[in-house]
Amino acid sequence: MTVQIDSLAIGTDTADIATTDVDQLFEEVSTLDATILDAIERRTRMARTLAAATSDTTTTDSAADPYVDLGNDGHVVSRMLSRLAQMTR
């Protein structure tokens, strides 16, 4: 099943704003953002290490795209992660 990221939006008609603790939601989003950034940094380090370790061999990207369920947005995420791993610091 493909789920487009922008299709995950919740309209105000489906969310019960009266019972929503906005501060708690902001805190949870901030926590998730920190977790995502940490995971991206770890993934980038590992991908660079893997690329360096396998630089002498010819490799093909035959692995299935783990972000395919996100549709076109998943492709964008996948490309972004690849670019981060290829960047030099």
mmCIF file of N, CA, C and O in Angstrom:
data_model
loop_
_atom_site.group_PDB
_atom_site.id
_atom_site.type_symbol
_atom_site.label_atom_id
_atom_site.label_comp_id
_atom_site.label_asym_id
_atom_site.label_seq_id
_atom_site.Cartn_x
_atom_site.Cartn_y
_atom_site.Cartn_z
ATOM 1 N N MET A 1 0.835 -1.173 0.000
ATOM 2 C CA MET A 1 0.000 0.000 0.000
ATOM 3 C C MET A 1 0.881 1.238 0.000
ATOM 4 O O MET A 1 1.794 1.365 0.791
ATOM 5 N N THR A 2 0.638 2.151 -0.909
ATOM 6 C CA THR A 2 1.402 3.383 -1.005
ATOM 7 C C THR A 2 0.657 4.499 -0.293
ATOM 8 O O THR A 2 -0.520 4.712 -0.525
ATOM 9 N N VAL A 3 1.375 5.191 0.573
ATOM 10 C CA VAL A 3 0.794 6.305 1.310
ATOM 11 C C VAL A 3 1.624 7.537 1.015
ATOM 12 O O VAL A 3 2.797 7.580 1.331
ATOM 13 N N GLN A 4 1.048 8.503 0.340
ATOM 14 C CA GLN A 4 1.729 9.747 0.044
ATOM 15 C C GLN A 4 1.844 10.544 1.341
ATOM 16 O O GLN A 4 0.895 10.626 2.106
ATOM 17 N N ILE A 5 3.012 11.111 1.608
ATOM 18 C CA ILE A 5 3.218 11.839 2.857
ATOM 19 C C ILE A 5 2.185 12.939 3.027
ATOM 20 O O ILE A 5 1.625 13.115 4.100
ATOM 21 N N ASP A 6 1.901 13.686 1.966
ATOM 22 C CA ASP A 6 0.943 14.777 2.115
ATOM 23 C C ASP A 6 -0.476 14.292 2.329
ATOM 24 O O ASP A 6 -1.337 15.034 2.747
ATOM 25 N N SER A 7 -0.726 12.994 2.097
ATOM 26 C CA SER A 7 -2.065 12.462 2.351
ATOM 27 C C SER A 7 -2.264 12.119 3.826
ATOM 28 O O SER A 7 -3.360 11.766 4.236
ATOM 29 N N LEU A 8 -1.206 12.224 4.612
ATOM 30 C CA LEU A 8 -1.304 11.928 6.040
ATOM 31 C C LEU A 8 -1.807 13.120 6.842
ATOM 32 O O LEU A 8 -1.996 13.028 8.038
ATOM 33 N N ALA A 9 -1.993 14.238 6.179
ATOM 34 C CA ALA A 9 -2.447 15.446 6.868
ATOM 35 C C ALA A 9 -3.815 15.223 7.499
ATOM 36 O O ALA A 9 -4.686 14.591 6.930
ATOM 37 N N ILE A 10 -3.981 15.751 8.694
ATOM 38 C CA ILE A 10 -5.255 15.651 9.406
ATOM 39 C C ILE A 10 -5.895 17.030 9.389
ATOM 40 O O ILE A 10 -5.306 17.996 9.847
ATOM 41 N N GLY A 11 -7.073 17.107 8.852
ATOM 42 C CA GLY A 11 -7.785 18.379 8.814
ATOM 43 C C GLY A 11 -8.367 18.709 10.171
ATOM 44 O O GLY A 11 -8.512 17.853 11.037
ATOM 45 N N THR A 12 -8.714 19.965 10.358
ATOM 46 C CA THR A 12 -9.283 20.382 11.634
ATOM 47 C C THR A 12 -10.641 19.754 11.866
ATOM 48 O O THR A 12 -11.085 19.649 13.005
ATOM 49 N N ASP A 13 -11.287 19.286 10.800
ATOM 50 C CA ASP A 13 -12.587 18.661 10.978
ATOM 51 C C ASP A 13 -12.473 17.274 11.602
ATOM 52 O O ASP A 13 -13.399 16.802 12.229
ATOM 53 N N THR A 14 -11.293 16.619 11.468
ATOM 54 C CA THR A 14 -11.130 15.275 12.033
ATOM 55 C C THR A 14 -10.394 15.283 13.367
ATOM 56 O O THR A 14 -10.374 14.287 14.062
ATOM 57 N N ALA A 15 -9.760 16.380 13.697
ATOM 58 C CA ALA A 15 -9.039 16.459 14.962
ATOM 59 C C ALA A 15 -9.899 17.163 15.995
ATOM 60 O O ALA A 15 -10.540 18.157 15.719
ATOM 61 N N ASP A 16 -9.884 16.628 17.193
ATOM 62 C CA ASP A 16 -10.641 17.237 18.281
ATOM 63 C C ASP A 16 -9.748 18.264 18.962
ATOM 64 O O ASP A 16 -9.008 17.958 19.898
ATOM 65 N N ILE A 17 -9.826 19.482 18.485
ATOM 66 C CA ILE A 17 -8.944 20.544 18.962
ATOM 67 C C ILE A 17 -9.186 20.856 20.438
ATOM 68 O O ILE A 17 -8.253 21.168 21.168
ATOM 69 N N ALA A 18 -10.404 20.718 20.892
ATOM 70 C CA ALA A 18 -10.715 21.054 22.285
ATOM 71 C C ALA A 18 -9.962 20.171 23.266
ATOM 72 O O ALA A 18 -9.636 20.610 24.367
ATOM 73 N N THR A 19 -9.669 18.936 22.908
ATOM 74 C CA THR A 19 -8.998 18.028 23.829
ATOM 75 C C THR A 19 -7.520 17.856 23.498
ATOM 76 O O THR A 19 -6.840 17.066 24.128
ATOM 77 N N THR A 20 -7.021 18.613 22.519
ATOM 78 C CA THR A 20 -5.631 18.499 22.116
ATOM 79 C C THR A 20 -4.746 19.335 23.033
ATOM 80 O O THR A 20 -4.986 20.520 23.226
ATOM 81 N N ASP A 21 -3.727 18.715 23.579
ATOM 82 C CA ASP A 21 -2.741 19.421 24.387
ATOM 83 C C ASP A 21 -1.623 19.838 23.438
ATOM 84 O O ASP A 21 -0.725 19.062 23.115
ATOM 85 N N VAL A 22 -1.688 21.083 22.976
ATOM 86 C CA VAL A 22 -0.774 21.584 21.959
ATOM 87 C C VAL A 22 0.672 21.522 22.442
ATOM 88 O O VAL A 22 1.574 21.144 21.685
ATOM 89 N N ASP A 23 0.918 21.887 23.684
ATOM 90 C CA ASP A 23 2.281 21.852 24.214
ATOM 91 C C ASP A 23 2.850 20.441 24.172
ATOM 92 O O ASP A 23 4.017 20.242 23.824
ATOM 93 N N GLN A 24 2.025 19.465 24.530
ATOM 94 C CA GLN A 24 2.472 18.075 24.503
ATOM 95 C C GLN A 24 2.770 17.640 23.065
ATOM 96 O O GLN A 24 3.756 16.961 22.820
ATOM 97 N N LEU A 25 1.927 18.052 22.129
ATOM 98 C CA LEU A 25 2.153 17.710 20.722
ATOM 99 C C LEU A 25 3.453 18.325 20.217
ATOM 100 O O LEU A 25 4.241 17.665 19.528
ATOM 101 N N PHE A 26 3.703 19.594 20.546
ATOM 102 C CA PHE A 26 4.955 20.239 20.145
ATOM 103 C C PHE A 26 6.151 19.492 20.729
ATOM 104 O O PHE A 26 7.161 19.294 20.058
ATOM 105 N N GLU A 27 6.036 19.082 21.986
ATOM 106 C CA GLU A 27 7.115 18.348 22.636
ATOM 107 C C GLU A 27 7.361 17.010 21.945
ATOM 108 O O GLU A 27 8.505 16.621 21.693
ATOM 109 N N GLU A 28 6.292 16.304 21.617
ATOM 110 C CA GLU A 28 6.426 15.018 20.934
ATOM 111 C C GLU A 28 7.029 15.182 19.544
ATOM 112 O O GLU A 28 7.884 14.394 19.127
ATOM 113 N N VAL A 29 6.600 16.225 18.825
ATOM 114 C CA VAL A 29 7.156 16.483 17.501
ATOM 115 C C VAL A 29 8.646 16.815 17.614
ATOM 116 O O VAL A 29 9.464 16.326 16.831
ATOM 117 N N SER A 30 9.020 17.615 18.588
ATOM 118 C CA SER A 30 10.428 17.951 18.795
ATOM 119 C C SER A 30 11.257 16.712 19.122
ATOM 120 O O SER A 30 12.376 16.553 18.622
ATOM 121 N N THR A 31 10.714 15.845 19.947
ATOM 122 C CA THR A 31 11.394 14.600 20.287
ATOM 123 C C THR A 31 11.571 13.727 19.052
ATOM 124 O O THR A 31 12.653 13.173 18.816
ATOM 125 N N LEU A 32 10.515 13.615 18.253
ATOM 126 C CA LEU A 32 10.605 12.833 17.017
ATOM 127 C C LEU A 32 11.616 13.435 16.051
ATOM 128 O O LEU A 32 12.397 12.717 15.421
ATOM 129 N N ASP A 33 11.625 14.758 15.928
ATOM 130 C CA ASP A 33 12.587 15.419 15.050
ATOM 131 C C ASP A 33 14.018 15.109 15.482
ATOM 132 O O ASP A 33 14.878 14.813 14.649
ATOM 133 N N ALA A 34 14.278 15.169 16.775
ATOM 134 C CA ALA A 34 15.619 14.874 17.292
ATOM 135 C C ALA A 34 15.994 13.421 16.997
ATOM 136 O O ALA A 34 17.131 13.130 16.610
ATOM 137 N N THR A 35 15.058 12.521 17.159
ATOM 138 C CA THR A 35 15.301 11.106 16.885
ATOM 139 C C THR A 35 15.582 10.878 15.406
ATOM 140 O O THR A 35 16.495 10.139 15.031
ATOM 141 N N ILE A 36 14.796 11.532 14.551
ATOM 142 C CA ILE A 36 14.984 11.406 13.099
ATOM 143 C C ILE A 36 16.346 11.949 12.689
ATOM 144 O O ILE A 36 17.084 11.306 11.919
ATOM 145 N N LEU A 37 16.712 13.125 13.196
ATOM 146 C CA LEU A 37 18.008 13.707 12.853
ATOM 147 C C LEU A 37 19.159 12.830 13.322
ATOM 148 O O LEU A 37 20.149 12.642 12.604
ATOM 149 N N ASP A 38 19.042 12.261 14.512
ATOM 150 C CA ASP A 38 20.066 11.359 15.019
ATOM 151 C C ASP A 38 20.186 10.131 14.116
ATOM 152 O O ASP A 38 21.287 9.714 13.769
ATOM 153 N N ALA A 39 19.062 9.582 13.713
ATOM 154 C CA ALA A 39 19.073 8.404 12.844
ATOM 155 C C ALA A 39 19.676 8.737 11.478
ATOM 156 O O ALA A 39 20.430 7.936 10.910
ATOM 157 N N ILE A 40 19.375 9.907 10.948
ATOM 158 C CA ILE A 40 19.939 10.316 9.660
ATOM 159 C C ILE A 40 21.452 10.473 9.770
ATOM 160 O O ILE A 40 22.196 10.030 8.885
ATOM 161 N N GLU A 41 21.919 11.076 10.849
ATOM 162 C CA GLU A 41 23.359 11.230 11.050
ATOM 163 C C GLU A 41 24.051 9.874 11.161
ATOM 164 O O GLU A 41 25.105 9.655 10.551
ATOM 165 N N ARG A 42 23.472 8.957 11.933
ATOM 166 C CA ARG A 42 24.043 7.608 12.068
ATOM 167 C C ARG A 42 24.046 6.892 10.728
ATOM 168 O O ARG A 42 25.029 6.250 10.351
ATOM 169 N N ARG A 43 22.930 6.993 9.990
ATOM 170 C CA ARG A 43 22.822 6.326 8.685
ATOM 171 C C ARG A 43 23.855 6.885 7.715
ATOM 172 O O ARG A 43 24.491 6.139 6.966
ATOM 173 N N THR A 44 24.050 8.201 7.739
ATOM 174 C CA THR A 44 25.014 8.832 6.849
ATOM 175 C C THR A 44 26.424 8.348 7.152
ATOM 176 O O THR A 44 27.188 8.007 6.237
ATOM 177 N N ARG A 45 26.780 8.289 8.441
ATOM 178 C CA ARG A 45 28.109 7.786 8.820
ATOM 179 C C ARG A 45 28.298 6.342 8.352
ATOM 180 O O ARG A 45 29.339 5.992 7.798
ATOM 181 N N MET A 46 27.294 5.504 8.563
ATOM 182 C CA MET A 46 27.398 4.100 8.156
ATOM 183 C C MET A 46 27.481 3.949 6.643
ATOM 184 O O MET A 46 28.263 3.134 6.140
ATOM 185 N N ALA A 47 26.689 4.733 5.918
ATOM 186 C CA ALA A 47 26.711 4.650 4.456
ATOM 187 C C ALA A 47 28.069 5.082 3.915
ATOM 188 O O ALA A 47 28.592 4.471 2.971
ATOM 189 N N ARG A 48 28.669 6.130 4.510
ATOM 190 C CA ARG A 48 29.993 6.568 4.083
ATOM 191 C C ARG A 48 31.044 5.508 4.383
ATOM 192 O O ARG A 48 31.938 5.254 3.575
ATOM 193 N N THR A 49 30.947 4.890 5.558
ATOM 194 C CA THR A 49 31.878 3.827 5.914
ATOM 195 C C THR A 49 31.727 2.643 4.962
ATOM 196 O O THR A 49 32.719 2.083 4.487
ATOM 197 N N LEU A 50 30.513 2.284 4.675
ATOM 198 C CA LEU A 50 30.245 1.186 3.742
ATOM 199 C C LEU A 50 30.784 1.509 2.356
ATOM 200 O O LEU A 50 31.408 0.664 1.707
ATOM 201 N N ALA A 51 30.569 2.732 1.896
ATOM 202 C CA ALA A 51 31.069 3.127 0.580
ATOM 203 C C ALA A 51 32.592 3.060 0.535
ATOM 204 O O ALA A 51 33.165 2.605 -0.448
ATOM 205 N N ALA A 52 33.239 3.498 1.605
ATOM 206 C CA ALA A 52 34.698 3.448 1.650
ATOM 207 C C ALA A 52 35.204 2.005 1.687
ATOM 208 O O ALA A 52 36.200 1.676 1.059
ATOM 209 N N ALA A 53 34.506 1.163 2.401
ATOM 210 C CA ALA A 53 34.919 -0.237 2.533
ATOM 211 C C ALA A 53 34.694 -1.027 1.250
ATOM 212 O O ALA A 53 35.379 -2.015 1.003
ATOM 213 N N THR A 54 33.764 -0.584 0.434
ATOM 214 C CA THR A 54 33.442 -1.332 -0.783
ATOM 215 C C THR A 54 33.853 -0.578 -2.043
ATOM 216 O O THR A 54 33.410 -0.905 -3.128
ATOM 217 N N SER A 55 34.733 0.409 -1.903
ATOM 218 C CA SER A 55 35.095 1.242 -3.047
ATOM 219 C C SER A 55 35.829 0.470 -4.131
ATOM 220 O O SER A 55 35.790 0.852 -5.293
ATOM 221 N N ASP A 56 36.481 -0.611 -3.778
ATOM 222 C CA ASP A 56 37.224 -1.389 -4.767
ATOM 223 C C ASP A 56 36.342 -2.343 -5.556
ATOM 224 O O ASP A 56 36.762 -2.862 -6.581
ATOM 225 N N THR A 57 35.147 -2.587 -5.068
ATOM 226 C CA THR A 57 34.267 -3.525 -5.742
ATOM 227 C C THR A 57 33.151 -2.788 -6.444
ATOM 228 O O THR A 57 32.763 -1.703 -6.064
ATOM 229 N N THR A 58 32.658 -3.394 -7.482
ATOM 230 C CA THR A 58 31.525 -2.820 -8.189
ATOM 231 C C THR A 58 30.262 -3.271 -7.490
ATOM 232 O O THR A 58 30.034 -4.466 -7.324
ATOM 233 N N THR A 59 29.468 -2.319 -7.085
ATOM 234 C CA THR A 59 28.223 -2.659 -6.409
ATOM 235 C C THR A 59 27.064 -2.083 -7.185
ATOM 236 O O THR A 59 27.178 -1.048 -7.836
ATOM 237 N N THR A 60 25.961 -2.764 -7.107
ATOM 238 C CA THR A 60 24.742 -2.255 -7.720
ATOM 239 C C THR A 60 23.724 -2.064 -6.627
ATOM 240 O O THR A 60 23.719 -2.776 -5.630
ATOM 241 N N ASP A 61 22.888 -1.099 -6.815
ATOM 242 C CA ASP A 61 21.853 -0.818 -5.822
ATOM 243 C C ASP A 61 20.646 -1.683 -6.122
ATOM 244 O O ASP A 61 19.666 -1.233 -6.680
ATOM 245 N N SER A 62 20.742 -2.952 -5.758
ATOM 246 C CA SER A 62 19.658 -3.879 -6.046
ATOM 247 C C SER A 62 18.697 -4.008 -4.865
ATOM 248 O O SER A 62 17.694 -4.708 -4.969
ATOM 249 N N ALA A 63 19.023 -3.345 -3.776
ATOM 250 C CA ALA A 63 18.146 -3.418 -2.601
ATOM 251 C C ALA A 63 16.841 -2.685 -2.880
ATOM 252 O O ALA A 63 16.817 -1.658 -3.545
ATOM 253 N N ALA A 64 15.780 -3.220 -2.358
ATOM 254 C CA ALA A 64 14.471 -2.578 -2.523
ATOM 255 C C ALA A 64 14.463 -1.253 -1.773
ATOM 256 O O ALA A 64 15.068 -1.120 -0.712
ATOM 257 N N ASP A 65 13.805 -0.275 -2.348
ATOM 258 C CA ASP A 65 13.708 1.040 -1.715
ATOM 259 C C ASP A 65 12.794 0.927 -0.499
ATOM 260 O O ASP A 65 11.604 0.664 -0.636
ATOM 261 N N PRO A 66 13.327 1.146 0.710
ATOM 262 C CA PRO A 66 12.499 1.005 1.912
ATOM 263 C C PRO A 66 11.441 2.096 2.051
ATOM 264 O O PRO A 66 10.556 1.997 2.875
ATOM 265 N N TYR A 67 11.539 3.133 1.220
ATOM 266 C CA TYR A 67 10.606 4.255 1.318
ATOM 267 C C TYR A 67 9.553 4.231 0.229
ATOM 268 O O TYR A 67 8.819 5.193 0.051
ATOM 269 N N VAL A 68 9.451 3.123 -0.481
ATOM 270 C CA VAL A 68 8.516 3.013 -1.602
ATOM 271 C C VAL A 68 7.070 3.206 -1.145
ATOM 272 O O VAL A 68 6.251 3.724 -1.897
ATOM 273 N N ASP A 69 6.754 2.845 0.074
ATOM 274 C CA ASP A 69 5.385 2.997 0.578
ATOM 275 C C ASP A 69 4.960 4.455 0.723
ATOM 276 O O ASP A 69 3.777 4.742 0.872
ATOM 277 N N LEU A 70 5.921 5.366 0.654
ATOM 278 C CA LEU A 70 5.601 6.789 0.750
ATOM 279 C C LEU A 70 5.344 7.410 -0.619
ATOM 280 O O LEU A 70 5.160 8.615 -0.734
ATOM 281 N N GLY A 71 5.357 6.608 -1.664
ATOM 282 C CA GLY A 71 5.083 7.099 -3.009
ATOM 283 C C GLY A 71 6.196 8.004 -3.508
ATOM 284 O O GLY A 71 7.374 7.780 -3.226
ATOM 285 N N ASN A 72 5.837 9.046 -4.247
ATOM 286 C CA ASN A 72 6.825 9.974 -4.794
ATOM 287 C C ASN A 72 7.640 10.635 -3.693
ATOM 288 O O ASN A 72 8.830 10.898 -3.861
ATOM 289 N N ASP A 73 7.012 10.918 -2.576
ATOM 290 C CA ASP A 73 7.735 11.525 -1.455
ATOM 291 C C ASP A 73 8.810 10.581 -0.927
ATOM 292 O O ASP A 73 9.868 11.020 -0.486
ATOM 293 N N GLY A 74 8.546 9.295 -0.950
ATOM 294 C CA GLY A 74 9.536 8.312 -0.526
ATOM 295 C C GLY A 74 10.765 8.336 -1.415
ATOM 296 O O GLY A 74 11.899 8.192 -0.946
ATOM 297 N N HIS A 75 10.538 8.531 -2.703
ATOM 298 C CA HIS A 75 11.651 8.641 -3.643
ATOM 299 C C HIS A 75 12.507 9.860 -3.291
ATOM 300 O O HIS A 75 13.734 9.804 -3.330
ATOM 301 N N VAL A 76 11.863 10.949 -2.932
ATOM 302 C CA VAL A 76 12.584 12.169 -2.543
ATOM 303 C C VAL A 76 13.413 11.909 -1.280
ATOM 304 O O VAL A 76 14.577 12.303 -1.202
ATOM 305 N N VAL A 77 12.832 11.235 -0.301
ATOM 306 C CA VAL A 77 13.550 10.909 0.941
ATOM 307 C C VAL A 77 14.767 10.040 0.621
ATOM 308 O O VAL A 77 15.878 10.288 1.101
ATOM 309 N N SER A 78 14.570 9.040 -0.195
ATOM 310 C CA SER A 78 15.652 8.134 -0.566
ATOM 311 C C SER A 78 16.793 8.884 -1.252
ATOM 312 O O SER A 78 17.972 8.686 -0.942
ATOM 313 N N ARG A 79 16.468 9.766 -2.192
ATOM 314 C CA ARG A 79 17.483 10.548 -2.901
ATOM 315 C C ARG A 79 18.208 11.496 -1.941
ATOM 316 O O ARG A 79 19.415 11.683 -2.040
ATOM 317 N N MET A 80 17.462 12.101 -1.013
ATOM 318 C CA MET A 80 18.076 13.015 -0.052
ATOM 319 C C MET A 80 19.094 12.271 0.811
ATOM 320 O O MET A 80 20.205 12.748 1.033
ATOM 321 N N LEU A 81 18.720 11.094 1.278
ATOM 322 C CA LEU A 81 19.638 10.312 2.109
ATOM 323 C C LEU A 81 20.876 9.903 1.315
ATOM 324 O O LEU A 81 21.990 9.909 1.844
ATOM 325 N N SER A 82 20.692 9.578 0.055
ATOM 326 C CA SER A 82 21.832 9.228 -0.796
ATOM 327 C C SER A 82 22.761 10.417 -0.980
ATOM 328 O O SER A 82 23.987 10.281 -0.908
ATOM 329 N N ARG A 83 22.194 11.598 -1.211
ATOM 330 C CA ARG A 83 23.022 12.804 -1.374
ATOM 331 C C ARG A 83 23.787 13.119 -0.100
ATOM 332 O O ARG A 83 24.966 13.502 -0.154
ATOM 333 N N LEU A 84 23.152 12.952 1.054
ATOM 334 C CA LEU A 84 23.840 13.217 2.320
ATOM 335 C C LEU A 84 25.051 12.296 2.483
ATOM 336 O O LEU A 84 26.107 12.717 2.945
ATOM 337 N N ALA A 85 24.880 11.050 2.104
ATOM 338 C CA ALA A 85 25.975 10.078 2.241
ATOM 339 C C ALA A 85 27.107 10.379 1.269
ATOM 340 O O ALA A 85 28.272 10.083 1.560
ATOM 341 N N GLN A 86 26.794 10.992 0.131
ATOM 342 C CA GLN A 86 27.814 11.273 -0.874
ATOM 343 C C GLN A 86 28.552 12.577 -0.616
ATOM 344 O O GLN A 86 29.650 12.789 -1.128
ATOM 345 N N MET A 87 27.965 13.448 0.180
ATOM 346 C CA MET A 87 28.599 14.742 0.476
ATOM 347 C C MET A 87 29.855 14.519 1.303
ATOM 348 O O MET A 87 29.910 13.638 2.139
ATOM 349 N N THR A 88 30.846 15.335 1.054
ATOM 350 C CA THR A 88 32.056 15.276 1.876
ATOM 351 C C THR A 88 32.033 16.444 2.840
ATOM 352 O O THR A 88 31.520 17.506 2.530
ATOM 353 N N ARG A 89 32.600 16.232 3.992
ATOM 354 C CA ARG A 89 32.626 17.285 5.003
ATOM 355 C C ARG A 89 34.005 17.839 5.130
ATOM 356 O O ARG A 89 34.966 17.267 5.003
#
